[in-house]
XYZ file of C-alpha atoms in Angstrom:
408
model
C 1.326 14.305 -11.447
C -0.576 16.841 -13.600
C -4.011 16.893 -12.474
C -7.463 18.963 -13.317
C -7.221 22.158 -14.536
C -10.149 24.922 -12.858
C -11.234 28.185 -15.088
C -14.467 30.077 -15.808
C -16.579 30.416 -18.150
C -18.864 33.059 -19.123
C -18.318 36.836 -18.911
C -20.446 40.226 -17.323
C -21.496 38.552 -13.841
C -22.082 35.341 -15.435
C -19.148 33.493 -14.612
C -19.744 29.866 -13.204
C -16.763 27.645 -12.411
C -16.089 24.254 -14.207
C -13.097 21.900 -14.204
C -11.285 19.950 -17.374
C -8.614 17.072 -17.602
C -5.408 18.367 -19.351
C -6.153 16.641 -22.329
C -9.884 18.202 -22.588
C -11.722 15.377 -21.440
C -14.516 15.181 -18.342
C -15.299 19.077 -18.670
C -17.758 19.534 -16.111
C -19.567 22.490 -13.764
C -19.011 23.118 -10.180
C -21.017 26.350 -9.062
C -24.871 26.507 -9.988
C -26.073 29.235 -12.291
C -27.264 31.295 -9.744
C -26.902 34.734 -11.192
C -24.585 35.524 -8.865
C -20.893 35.497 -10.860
C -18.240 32.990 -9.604
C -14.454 33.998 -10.184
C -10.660 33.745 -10.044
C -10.590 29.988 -8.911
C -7.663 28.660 -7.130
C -6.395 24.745 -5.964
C -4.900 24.188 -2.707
C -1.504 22.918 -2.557
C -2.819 19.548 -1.664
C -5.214 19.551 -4.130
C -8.136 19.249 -2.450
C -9.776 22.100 -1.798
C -11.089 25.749 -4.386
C -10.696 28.672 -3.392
C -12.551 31.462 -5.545
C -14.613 35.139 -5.368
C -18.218 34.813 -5.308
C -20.365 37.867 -6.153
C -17.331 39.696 -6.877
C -16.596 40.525 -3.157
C -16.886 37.148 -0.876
C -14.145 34.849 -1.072
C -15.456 30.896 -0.821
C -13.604 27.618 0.258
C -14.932 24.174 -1.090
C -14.000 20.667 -1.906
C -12.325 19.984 -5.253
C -15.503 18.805 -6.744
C -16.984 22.220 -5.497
C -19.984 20.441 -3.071
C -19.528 22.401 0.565
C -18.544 25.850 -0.642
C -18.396 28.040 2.470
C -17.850 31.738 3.366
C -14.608 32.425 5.016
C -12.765 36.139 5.886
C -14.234 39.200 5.344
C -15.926 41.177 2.018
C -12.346 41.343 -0.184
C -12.081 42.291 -3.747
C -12.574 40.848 -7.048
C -9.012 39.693 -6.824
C -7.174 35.909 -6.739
C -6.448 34.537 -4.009
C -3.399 32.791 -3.025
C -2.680 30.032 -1.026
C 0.211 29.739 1.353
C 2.081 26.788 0.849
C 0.779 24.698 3.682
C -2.852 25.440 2.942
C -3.104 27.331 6.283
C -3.792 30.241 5.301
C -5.212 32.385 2.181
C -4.048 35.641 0.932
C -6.131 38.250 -0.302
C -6.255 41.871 -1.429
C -9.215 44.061 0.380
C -9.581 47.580 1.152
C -8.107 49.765 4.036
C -8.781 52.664 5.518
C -5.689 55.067 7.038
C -4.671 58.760 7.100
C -8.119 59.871 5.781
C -7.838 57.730 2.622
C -8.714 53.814 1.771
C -6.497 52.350 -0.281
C -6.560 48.125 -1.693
C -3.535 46.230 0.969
C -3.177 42.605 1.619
C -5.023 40.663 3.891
C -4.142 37.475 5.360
C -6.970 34.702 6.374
C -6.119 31.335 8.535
C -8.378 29.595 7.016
C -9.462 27.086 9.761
C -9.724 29.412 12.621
C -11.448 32.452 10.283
C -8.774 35.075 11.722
C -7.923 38.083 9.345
C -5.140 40.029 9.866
C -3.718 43.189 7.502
C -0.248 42.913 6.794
C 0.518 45.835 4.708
C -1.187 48.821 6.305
C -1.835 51.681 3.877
C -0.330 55.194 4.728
C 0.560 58.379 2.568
C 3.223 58.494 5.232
C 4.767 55.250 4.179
C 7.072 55.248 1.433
C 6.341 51.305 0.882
C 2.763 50.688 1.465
C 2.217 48.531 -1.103
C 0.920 50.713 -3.496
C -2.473 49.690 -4.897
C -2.498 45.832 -5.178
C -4.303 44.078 -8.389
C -2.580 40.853 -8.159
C -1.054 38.010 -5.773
C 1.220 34.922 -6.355
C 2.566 32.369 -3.730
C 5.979 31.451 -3.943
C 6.988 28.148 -2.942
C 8.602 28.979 -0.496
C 5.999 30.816 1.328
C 7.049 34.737 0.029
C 4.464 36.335 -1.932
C 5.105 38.140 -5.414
C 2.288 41.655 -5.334
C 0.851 43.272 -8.918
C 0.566 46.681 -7.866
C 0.537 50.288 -9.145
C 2.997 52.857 -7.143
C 3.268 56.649 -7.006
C 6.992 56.089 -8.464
C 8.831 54.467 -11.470
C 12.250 54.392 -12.107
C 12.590 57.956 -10.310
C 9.590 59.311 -11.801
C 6.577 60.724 -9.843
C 3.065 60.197 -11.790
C 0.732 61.693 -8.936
C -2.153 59.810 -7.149
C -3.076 58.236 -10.690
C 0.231 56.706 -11.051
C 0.511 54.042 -13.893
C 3.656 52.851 -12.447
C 3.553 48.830 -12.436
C 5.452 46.945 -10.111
C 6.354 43.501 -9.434
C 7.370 43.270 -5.315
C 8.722 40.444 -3.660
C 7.112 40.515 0.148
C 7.605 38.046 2.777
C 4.834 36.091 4.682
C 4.427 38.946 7.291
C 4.256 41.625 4.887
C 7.656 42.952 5.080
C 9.720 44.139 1.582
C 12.116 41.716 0.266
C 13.018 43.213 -3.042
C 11.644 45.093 -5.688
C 11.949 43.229 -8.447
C 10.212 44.630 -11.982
C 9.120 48.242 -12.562
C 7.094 49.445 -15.609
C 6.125 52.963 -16.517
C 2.571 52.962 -18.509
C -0.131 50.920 -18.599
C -0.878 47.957 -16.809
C 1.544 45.205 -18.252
C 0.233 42.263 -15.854
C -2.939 41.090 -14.736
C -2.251 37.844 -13.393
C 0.883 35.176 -12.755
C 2.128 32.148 -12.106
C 5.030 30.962 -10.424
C 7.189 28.272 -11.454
C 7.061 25.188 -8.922
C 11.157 25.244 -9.380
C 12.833 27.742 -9.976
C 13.089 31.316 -9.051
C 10.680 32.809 -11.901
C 7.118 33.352 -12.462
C 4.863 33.633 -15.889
C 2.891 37.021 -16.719
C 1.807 38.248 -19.544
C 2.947 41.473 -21.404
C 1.846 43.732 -23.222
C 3.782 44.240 -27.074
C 3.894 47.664 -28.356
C 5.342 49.264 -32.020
C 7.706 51.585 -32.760
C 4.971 54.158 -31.999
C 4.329 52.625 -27.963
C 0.911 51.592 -30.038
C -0.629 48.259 -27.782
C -0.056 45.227 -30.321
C -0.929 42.321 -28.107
C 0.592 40.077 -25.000
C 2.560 37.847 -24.862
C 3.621 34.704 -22.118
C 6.788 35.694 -20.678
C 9.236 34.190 -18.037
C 10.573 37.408 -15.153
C 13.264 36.044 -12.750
C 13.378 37.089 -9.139
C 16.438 38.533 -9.761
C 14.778 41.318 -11.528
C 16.745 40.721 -14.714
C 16.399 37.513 -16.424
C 13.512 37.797 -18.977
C 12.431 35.437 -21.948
C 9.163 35.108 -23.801
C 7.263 31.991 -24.223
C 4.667 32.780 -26.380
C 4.917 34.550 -30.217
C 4.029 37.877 -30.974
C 0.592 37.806 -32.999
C -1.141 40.853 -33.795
C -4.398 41.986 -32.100
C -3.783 38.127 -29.750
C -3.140 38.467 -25.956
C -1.913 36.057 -23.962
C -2.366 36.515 -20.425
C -3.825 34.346 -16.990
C -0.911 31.999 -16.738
C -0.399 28.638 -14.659
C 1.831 26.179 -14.374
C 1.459 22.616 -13.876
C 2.350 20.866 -10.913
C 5.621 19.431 -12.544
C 6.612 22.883 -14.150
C 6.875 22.139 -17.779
C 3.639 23.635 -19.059
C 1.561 26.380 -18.858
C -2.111 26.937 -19.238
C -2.939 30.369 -20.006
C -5.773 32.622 -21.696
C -5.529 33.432 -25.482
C -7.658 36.691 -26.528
C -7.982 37.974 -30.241
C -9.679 41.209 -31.015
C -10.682 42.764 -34.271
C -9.177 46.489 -35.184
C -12.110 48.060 -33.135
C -10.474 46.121 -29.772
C -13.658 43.995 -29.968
C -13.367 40.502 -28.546
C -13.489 37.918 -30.880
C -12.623 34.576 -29.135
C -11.068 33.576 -25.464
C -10.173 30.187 -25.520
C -7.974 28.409 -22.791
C -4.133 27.083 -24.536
C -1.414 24.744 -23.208
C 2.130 25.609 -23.776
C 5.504 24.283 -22.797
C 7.250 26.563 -20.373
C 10.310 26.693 -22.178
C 8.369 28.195 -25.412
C 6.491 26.286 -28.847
C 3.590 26.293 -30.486
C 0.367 26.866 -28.238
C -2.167 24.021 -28.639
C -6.257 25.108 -27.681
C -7.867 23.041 -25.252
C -10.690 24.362 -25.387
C -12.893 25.974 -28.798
C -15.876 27.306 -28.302
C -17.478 30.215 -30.384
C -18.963 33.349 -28.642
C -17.806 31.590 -25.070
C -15.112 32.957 -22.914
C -12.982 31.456 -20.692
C -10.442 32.885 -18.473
C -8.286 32.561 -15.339
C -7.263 28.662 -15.216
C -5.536 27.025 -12.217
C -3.815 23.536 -12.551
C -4.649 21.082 -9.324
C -1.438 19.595 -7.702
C -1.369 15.548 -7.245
C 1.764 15.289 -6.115
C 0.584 11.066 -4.297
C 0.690 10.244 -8.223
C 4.849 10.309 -8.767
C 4.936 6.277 -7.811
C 6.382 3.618 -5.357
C 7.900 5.402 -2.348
C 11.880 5.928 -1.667
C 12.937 5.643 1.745
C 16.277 7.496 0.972
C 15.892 10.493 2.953
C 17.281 14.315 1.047
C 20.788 15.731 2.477
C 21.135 18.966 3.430
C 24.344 21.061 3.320
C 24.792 24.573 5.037
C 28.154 26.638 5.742
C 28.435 29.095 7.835
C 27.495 32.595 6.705
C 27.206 36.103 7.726
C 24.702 38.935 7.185
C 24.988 42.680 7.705
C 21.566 44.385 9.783
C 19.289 46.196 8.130
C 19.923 44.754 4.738
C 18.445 42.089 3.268
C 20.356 38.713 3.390
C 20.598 36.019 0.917
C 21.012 32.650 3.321
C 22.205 29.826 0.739
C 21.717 25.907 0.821
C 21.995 22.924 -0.908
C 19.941 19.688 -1.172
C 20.662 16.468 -2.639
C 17.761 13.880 -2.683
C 19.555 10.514 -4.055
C 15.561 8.821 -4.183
C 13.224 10.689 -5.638
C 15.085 13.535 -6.983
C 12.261 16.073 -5.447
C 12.699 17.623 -2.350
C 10.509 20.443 -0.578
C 12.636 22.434 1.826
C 12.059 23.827 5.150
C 14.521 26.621 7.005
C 14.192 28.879 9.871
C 16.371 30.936 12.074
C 16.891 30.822 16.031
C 17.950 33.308 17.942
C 18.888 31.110 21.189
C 15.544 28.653 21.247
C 13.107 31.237 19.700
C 12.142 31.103 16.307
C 12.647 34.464 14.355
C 11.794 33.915 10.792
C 10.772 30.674 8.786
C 10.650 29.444 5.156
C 8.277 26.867 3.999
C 8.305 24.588 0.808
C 11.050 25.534 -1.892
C 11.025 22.825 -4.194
C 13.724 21.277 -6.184
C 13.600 18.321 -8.859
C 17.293 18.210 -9.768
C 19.707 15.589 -7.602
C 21.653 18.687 -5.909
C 19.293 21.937 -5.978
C 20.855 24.451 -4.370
C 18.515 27.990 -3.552
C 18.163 30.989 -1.183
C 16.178 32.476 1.631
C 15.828 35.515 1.268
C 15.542 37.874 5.257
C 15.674 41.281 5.424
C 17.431 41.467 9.193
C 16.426 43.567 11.912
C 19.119 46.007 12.993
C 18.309 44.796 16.748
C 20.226 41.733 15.843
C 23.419 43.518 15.250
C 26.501 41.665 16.724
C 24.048 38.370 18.348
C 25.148 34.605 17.629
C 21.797 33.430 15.275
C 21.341 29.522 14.032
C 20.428 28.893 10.881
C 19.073 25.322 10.325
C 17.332 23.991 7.202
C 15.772 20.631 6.253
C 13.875 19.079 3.689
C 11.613 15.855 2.639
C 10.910 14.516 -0.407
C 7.062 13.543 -2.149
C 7.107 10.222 0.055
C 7.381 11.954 3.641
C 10.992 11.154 3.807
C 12.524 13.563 5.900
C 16.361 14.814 6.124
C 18.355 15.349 9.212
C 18.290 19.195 9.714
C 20.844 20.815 9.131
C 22.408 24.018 11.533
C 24.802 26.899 10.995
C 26.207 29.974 12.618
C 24.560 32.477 11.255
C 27.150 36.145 12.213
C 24.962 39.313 12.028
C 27.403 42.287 11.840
């Protein structure tokens, strides 16, 4: 199920992509040495295709082995990418210009027809705006978690060189769902990961003394609730852990161990696997004066077996949601056959389509989850469906699944 895991190597625009097995075997290159520096590498959901930034400002799209690497979108930064769940489209932070000022927003690419869209508009105007974006992660379920510094933290202003860090949840067109972590100093996250199940996601942050003295980083689990927080990775002086991903089945993590010497000097940056429930790290890779950084693990989910015919269930009540707020829509799913099920929901306001949800997972026999819809106060007092449904690994679809849906 777990399959190759993509990094880079090298450092100071000498970064060329190569791929490993999880157990360190078959390391091999995929981008030439060029002189032009490859970066932040990325699998598809299916597997199949790398998405990464070449020359720090083009993003390129090739086949797993890396032969047919194409442009696609516009010049964006030296930022991941992220994949939607269905591989239709790619996520990416560039640079926009409104009010008299540029500022970094997100950018969203359909990949197949090359059609770029902006979906958070920068504005001093707008008391959301995104902030200044440094990081991206796709949520199963099609959301999007943004790394970004804001102008306020916890009540306090810090200017136009705020140092605020925020976690915000946003949903595929760019609206706010929820803020969901807020940090007052220095940049706590550079990267993360989320969880293929389950609502959390893997950064890595910073430890400080008694005197708010940088110590290291550690691998730590945030919940989208905004509250649940545990650490996966031990405290070790002058060692930062950082550039997490999970594997495809969610129980380990392959992230980016760097120790420096008292003068904040590199000394070794070495890719480690670690269960996502905590342990000892184990290296998979060693190699002196070499540097490797920002890993992604390849989904494979054809390798779980013989197929199941029995089709997930899907249970929904009826529920009902205030305007202007954002709602919390729950289901549950029971998948008797494989016990992994990849949900699917929308909402219909007669026959049109007003919002959709694509690929929450869930490996337990009855997973039961959220959607999470921030609903416009137009909608106040209409009749709204609600329908969900789900398949499992095979293709094995479920019956969907419709409720009334009472917007007061």
């Amino acid at each position: 199920m777990n399959g190759k895991i993509v990094f880079v190597i090298g450092g100071d625009y000498e970064q060329e992509l190569y791929s490993i097995n999880p157990d360190g075997s078959a390391m091999q290159r995929l981008t030439p040495a060029d002189g032009i520096p490859d970066d932040h590498p990325v699998w598809s959901p299916d597997g199949r295709r790398i998405a990464w930034i070449h020359g720090e400002q083009l993003l390129y799209v090739a086949a797993a082995d890396g032969v047919g690497a194409r442009t696609v979108g516009n010049p964006v930064e030296d930022v991941a990418p992220a994949w939607s769940p269905d591989g239709r489209y790619l996520y990416e932070v560039g640079e926009g210009a409104t009010d008299n000022f540029r500022r970094h927003t997100v950018y969203r690419l359909d990949v197949q027809h090359q059609r770029t869209i902006e979906l958070t508009p920068a504005s001093e105007s707008d008391a959301y705006a995104l902030g200044d974006p440094f990081g991206l992660v796709s949520m199963p379920d099609g959301s999007l978690l943004v790394l970004t510094s804001i102008a306020a933290c916890d009540g306090i202003s810090n200017g136009v060189l705020s140092q605020c860090n925020a976690v915000l949840h946003v949903g595929p067109d760019g609206s706010l769902l929820q803020t969901l972590w807020l940090y007052d100093g220095l940049r706590d996250y550079d990267s993360a990961s989320a969880a293929p199940v389950g609502d959390v996601f893997a950064t890595g942050l910073l430890s400080r003394d008694g005197l708010e003295n940088t110590t290291g980083a550690q691998l730590t689990l945030l919940g989208l609730n905004g509250v649940a927080r545990s650490t996966v990775t031990p405290p070790i002086a002058n060692t930062y852990d950082f550039d997490p991903a999970f594997s495809p089945d969610g129980r380990q993590l392959i992230f980016v161990r760097d120790v420096e010497d008292g003068q904040l000097r590199s000394l070794a940056s070495d890719l480690y696997l670690v269960s996502s429930g905590g342990g000892q790290p184990r290296p998979l890779t060693h190699t002196a004066g070499v540097f490797e950084s920002v890993p992604s693990w390849q989904s494979q989910p054809s390798a779980l077996g013989r197929a199941d015919l029995t089709p997930p269930v899907v249970r929904l009540r009826p529920q009902t949601v205030h305007a202007g707020r954002v709602a919390r829509l729950a289901f549950r799913i029971s998948d008797a056959g494989t016990g992994r099920s990849r949900e699917l929901g929308a909402i219909y306001d007669g026959r049109r389509e007003i919002a959709s949800w694509y690929g929450r997972t869930f490996t337990d026999s009855s997973g039961g989850g959220v959607h999470l819809w921030r609903v416009p106060l137009r909608l106040a007092g209409r009749p709204l469906r609600y329908c969900t449904s789900a398949s499992d690994w095979y293709g094995n679809r479920s019956k969907d699944a419709c409720t009334t849906l009472h917007v007061r």
